[in-house]
GROMACS .gro file of C-alpha atoms in nm:
model
  107
    1UNK     CA    1  21.773   4.073  -9.365
    2UNK     CA    2  21.899   4.321  -9.102
    3UNK     CA    3  22.125   4.517  -9.397
    4UNK     CA    4  21.805   4.613  -9.553
    5UNK     CA    5  21.718   4.810  -9.216
    6UNK     CA    6  22.040   4.947  -9.121
    7UNK     CA    7  22.177   4.739  -8.891
    8UNK     CA    8  22.540   4.647  -8.890
    9UNK     CA    9  22.636   4.225  -8.850
   10UNK     CA   10  22.800   4.186  -8.520
   11UNK     CA   11  23.021   4.001  -8.659
   12UNK     CA   12  23.217   3.987  -8.995
   13UNK     CA   13  23.410   3.697  -9.066
   14UNK     CA   14  23.667   3.669  -9.387
   15UNK     CA   15  23.868   3.396  -9.555
   16UNK     CA   16  24.122   3.499  -9.822
   17UNK     CA   17  24.315   3.269  -9.976
   18UNK     CA   18  24.687   3.353 -10.261
   19UNK     CA   19  24.621   3.246 -10.544
   20UNK     CA   20  24.944   3.274 -10.802
   21UNK     CA   21  24.910   3.435 -11.135
   22UNK     CA   22  25.088   3.147 -11.258
   23UNK     CA   23  24.817   2.907 -11.164
   24UNK     CA   24  24.564   3.069 -11.294
   25UNK     CA   25  24.483   2.888 -11.667
   26UNK     CA   26  24.522   3.067 -11.963
   27UNK     CA   27  24.279   2.851 -12.177
   28UNK     CA   28  23.891   2.930 -12.217
   29UNK     CA   29  23.754   2.609 -12.123
   30UNK     CA   30  24.037   2.483 -11.885
   31UNK     CA   31  23.954   2.870 -11.675
   32UNK     CA   32  23.603   2.759 -11.711
   33UNK     CA   33  23.708   2.443 -11.521
   34UNK     CA   34  23.915   2.618 -11.313
   35UNK     CA   35  23.634   2.837 -11.164
   36UNK     CA   36  23.321   2.586 -11.084
   37UNK     CA   37  23.627   2.414 -10.882
   38UNK     CA   38  23.714   2.722 -10.725
   39UNK     CA   39  23.321   2.791 -10.641
   40UNK     CA   40  23.278   2.434 -10.504
   41UNK     CA   41  23.572   2.471 -10.272
   42UNK     CA   42  23.419   2.858 -10.178
   43UNK     CA   43  23.104   2.680 -10.119
   44UNK     CA   44  23.218   2.389  -9.944
   45UNK     CA   45  23.410   2.583  -9.696
   46UNK     CA   46  23.074   2.768  -9.620
   47UNK     CA   47  22.938   2.492  -9.561
   48UNK     CA   48  23.191   2.416  -9.274
   49UNK     CA   49  23.178   2.762  -9.135
   50UNK     CA   50  22.785   2.753  -9.080
   51UNK     CA   51  22.834   2.331  -8.930
   52UNK     CA   52  23.108   2.458  -8.724
   53UNK     CA   53  23.067   2.873  -8.701
   54UNK     CA   54  23.444   2.889  -8.782
   55UNK     CA   55  23.722   2.841  -9.081
   56UNK     CA   56  24.004   2.602  -9.090
   57UNK     CA   57  24.291   2.697  -8.918
   58UNK     CA   58  24.143   2.966  -8.734
   59UNK     CA   59  24.302   3.196  -8.491
   60UNK     CA   60  24.061   3.224  -8.192
   61UNK     CA   61  24.056   3.549  -7.952
   62UNK     CA   62  24.171   3.645  -7.717
   63UNK     CA   63  24.064   3.899  -7.453
   64UNK     CA   64  24.220   4.187  -7.408
   65UNK     CA   65  24.477   4.245  -7.137
   66UNK     CA   66  24.341   4.515  -6.868
   67UNK     CA   67  24.701   4.588  -6.800
   68UNK     CA   68  24.741   4.648  -7.167
   69UNK     CA   69  24.416   4.878  -7.230
   70UNK     CA   70  24.530   5.102  -6.911
   71UNK     CA   71  24.879   5.160  -7.058
   72UNK     CA   72  24.779   5.253  -7.433
   73UNK     CA   73  24.470   5.477  -7.241
   74UNK     CA   74  24.760   5.680  -7.038
   75UNK     CA   75  24.966   5.701  -7.254
   76UNK     CA   76  24.725   5.852  -7.535
   77UNK     CA   77  24.625   6.082  -7.242
   78UNK     CA   78  24.963   6.183  -7.166
   79UNK     CA   79  25.121   6.238  -7.489
   80UNK     CA   80  24.736   6.459  -7.565
   81UNK     CA   81  24.809   6.649  -7.233
   82UNK     CA   82  25.185   6.746  -7.321
   83UNK     CA   83  25.130   6.848  -7.697
   84UNK     CA   84  24.783   7.101  -7.554
   85UNK     CA   85  25.045   7.226  -7.336
   86UNK     CA   86  25.300   7.239  -7.570
   87UNK     CA   87  25.064   7.460  -7.820
   88UNK     CA   88  24.891   7.675  -7.529
   89UNK     CA   89  25.255   7.757  -7.356
   90UNK     CA   90  25.518   7.713  -7.545
   91UNK     CA   91  25.711   7.959  -7.767
   92UNK     CA   92  25.540   8.075  -8.115
   93UNK     CA   93  25.762   7.839  -8.358
   94UNK     CA   94  25.596   7.535  -8.169
   95UNK     CA   95  25.245   7.694  -8.268
   96UNK     CA   96  25.306   7.712  -8.623
   97UNK     CA   97  25.482   7.414  -8.571
   98UNK     CA   98  25.165   7.239  -8.470
   99UNK     CA   99  24.900   7.466  -8.713
  100UNK     CA  100  25.171   7.322  -9.039
  101UNK     CA  101  25.070   7.004  -8.903
  102UNK     CA  102  24.718   7.016  -8.837
  103UNK     CA  103  24.664   7.164  -9.164
  104UNK     CA  104  24.888   6.911  -9.345
  105UNK     CA  105  24.669   6.603  -9.212
  106UNK     CA  106  24.399   6.746  -9.336
  107UNK     CA  107  24.450   6.730  -9.652
   0.00000   0.00000   0.00000
């Protein structure tokens, strides 16, 4: 009901399975029973998820490493500072390159 009021869910779980085209029957009566079986398996998977709180063979989430987060933050800020410096205080050709890159990425 939250989606009706514009509230995003706090978690979204997605379970996917690859089905080969050769595994899908071509006869109409076989397709009907195959689809019914797919829906039965889907309902069973959903019931198990509601009972256990996770899909089978689902990995667990780990906490983010503080060191990796800080390293990524420093790298992004450092690269941003370098490119801002080069854009403002470098040769005219780098400014042309930066302008062309920005215009290319916007379209």
